[in-house]
Amino acid sequence: MAYIVTEQCIKCKYTDCVEVCPVDCFYEGKNMLVINPDECIDCGVCEPECPAEAIVPEDETTEEWIELNRKYAALWPNLTVNIGEDPEAEKFKGVSNKREDYFSEEPGNGC
């Protein structure tokens, strides 16, 4: 069972989780990260590193979020280092309905 990035990452995009991942399975979009569920080894080290509490085991989220992570992991660049958070992270931490209002399909820069 993989870990999945959920809505709380949008407009926060803290990258503390990325630097602890032993298999480099994070991918960067313009305003959020995703985990490739096919690469994730279910070690769980990323989950406690997320200040937005956006990372959950796949059995604690919906199929919609699992597929969103899978889809964008194939499209966005791999991110392997901590690049800091979104400049507005604290403002958007805990905000509801972020997917509908703020999600971007644009890729990030990767690293």
GROMACS .gro file of C-alpha atoms in nm:
model
  111
    1MET     CA    1   0.000   0.000   0.000
    2ALA     CA    2   0.140   0.337  -0.106
    3TYR     CA    3   0.119   0.681   0.046
    4ILE     CA    4  -0.076   0.947  -0.142
    5VAL     CA    5  -0.060   1.326  -0.146
    6THR     CA    6  -0.402   1.485  -0.096
    7GLU     CA    7  -0.572   1.821  -0.134
    8GLN     CA    8  -0.401   1.981   0.166
    9CYS     CA    9  -0.075   2.002  -0.036
   10ILE     CA   10  -0.226   2.243  -0.289
   11LYS     CA   11  -0.087   2.595  -0.245
   12CYS     CA   12   0.131   2.471   0.045
   13LYS     CA   13   0.375   2.239  -0.132
   14TYR     CA   14   0.606   2.191   0.165
   15THR     CA   15   0.894   1.978   0.041
   16ASP     CA   16   1.027   1.843   0.372
   17CYS     CA   17   0.881   1.505   0.271
   18VAL     CA   18   1.085   1.488  -0.047
   19GLU     CA   19   1.426   1.483   0.117
   20VAL     CA   20   1.342   1.182   0.339
   21CYS     CA   21   1.199   0.962   0.061
   22PRO     CA   22   1.439   0.671   0.002
   23VAL     CA   23   1.304   0.595  -0.347
   24ASP     CA   24   1.255   0.948  -0.489
   25CYS     CA   25   0.889   0.894  -0.576
   26PHE     CA   26   0.776   1.259  -0.546
   27TYR     CA   27   0.682   1.464  -0.851
   28GLU     CA   28   0.636   1.839  -0.863
   29GLY     CA   29   0.348   2.038  -1.001
   30LYS     CA   30   0.320   2.414  -1.004
   31ASN     CA   31   0.143   2.425  -0.669
   32MET     CA   32   0.150   2.074  -0.520
   33LEU     CA   33   0.344   1.748  -0.507
   34VAL     CA   34   0.229   1.396  -0.588
   35ILE     CA   35   0.366   1.051  -0.507
   36ASN     CA   36   0.390   0.784  -0.772
   37PRO     CA   37   0.193   0.504  -0.601
   38ASP     CA   38   0.367   0.244  -0.817
   39GLU     CA   39   0.711   0.355  -0.693
   40CYS     CA   40   0.623   0.417  -0.327
   41ILE     CA   41   0.752   0.139  -0.100
   42ASP     CA   42   0.511   0.219   0.185
   43CYS     CA   43   0.788   0.307   0.431
   44GLY     CA   44   0.588   0.599   0.572
   45VAL     CA   45   0.883   0.827   0.648
   46CYS     CA   46   0.729   1.111   0.445
   47GLU     CA   47   0.396   1.126   0.629
   48PRO     CA   48   0.517   1.283   0.958
   49GLU     CA   49   0.736   1.531   0.768
   50CYS     CA   50   0.439   1.707   0.607
   51PRO     CA   51   0.336   2.019   0.804
   52ALA     CA   52   0.007   2.035   0.609
   53GLU     CA   53  -0.079   1.670   0.690
   54ALA     CA   54  -0.139   1.613   0.320
   55ILE     CA   55   0.021   1.267   0.297
   56VAL     CA   56  -0.190   0.965   0.391
   57PRO     CA   57  -0.187   0.588   0.333
   58GLU     CA   58  -0.385   0.505   0.021
   59ASP     CA   59  -0.650   0.320   0.221
   60GLU     CA   60  -0.731   0.649   0.398
   61THR     CA   61  -0.814   0.843   0.081
   62THR     CA   62  -1.030   0.811  -0.227
   63GLU     CA   63  -0.961   0.642  -0.559
   64GLU     CA   64  -0.981   0.992  -0.713
   65TRP     CA   65  -0.669   1.106  -0.521
   66ILE     CA   66  -0.483   0.782  -0.592
   67GLU     CA   67  -0.544   0.825  -0.965
   68LEU     CA   68  -0.457   1.196  -0.954
   69ASN     CA   69  -0.121   1.106  -0.796
   70ARG     CA   70  -0.061   0.833  -1.054
   71LYS     CA   71  -0.157   1.057  -1.348
   72TYR     CA   72   0.054   1.357  -1.255
   73ALA     CA   73   0.354   1.149  -1.142
   74ALA     CA   74   0.373   1.040  -1.507
   75LEU     CA   75   0.350   1.400  -1.634
   76TRP     CA   76   0.539   1.614  -1.383
   77PRO     CA   77   0.915   1.621  -1.317
   78ASN     CA   78   1.071   1.423  -1.036
   79LEU     CA   79   1.168   1.621  -0.726
   80THR     CA   80   1.442   1.478  -0.504
   81VAL     CA   81   1.548   1.771  -0.284
   82ASN     CA   82   1.382   2.010  -0.041
   83ILE     CA   83   1.318   2.337  -0.224
   84GLY     CA   84   1.115   2.502   0.051
   85GLU     CA   85   0.743   2.563   0.050
   86ASP     CA   86   0.500   2.769  -0.153
   87PRO     CA   87   0.533   3.136  -0.052
   88GLU     CA   88   0.167   3.132   0.057
   89ALA     CA   89   0.187   2.800   0.243
   90GLU     CA   90   0.088   2.926   0.586
   91LYS     CA   91  -0.205   3.120   0.443
   92PHE     CA   92  -0.344   2.807   0.267
   93LYS     CA   93  -0.264   2.544   0.531
   94GLY     CA   94  -0.594   2.383   0.635
   95VAL     CA   95  -0.809   2.560   0.374
   96SER     CA   96  -1.094   2.349   0.228
   97ASN     CA   97  -1.191   2.293  -0.137
   98LYS     CA   98  -0.843   2.369  -0.265
   99ARG     CA   99  -0.865   2.128  -0.557
  100GLU     CA  100  -1.170   2.298  -0.700
  101ASP     CA  101  -1.038   2.648  -0.640
  102TYR     CA  102  -0.659   2.627  -0.683
  103PHE     CA  103  -0.531   2.303  -0.839
  104SER     CA  104  -0.303   2.353  -1.139
  105GLU     CA  105  -0.213   2.086  -1.395
  106GLU     CA  106   0.106   2.276  -1.481
  107PRO     CA  107   0.434   2.104  -1.396
  108GLY     CA  108   0.687   2.238  -1.151
  109ASN     CA  109   1.058   2.265  -1.223
  110GLY     CA  110   1.173   1.939  -1.067
  111CYS     CA  111   1.518   1.890  -0.927
   0.00000   0.00000   0.00000
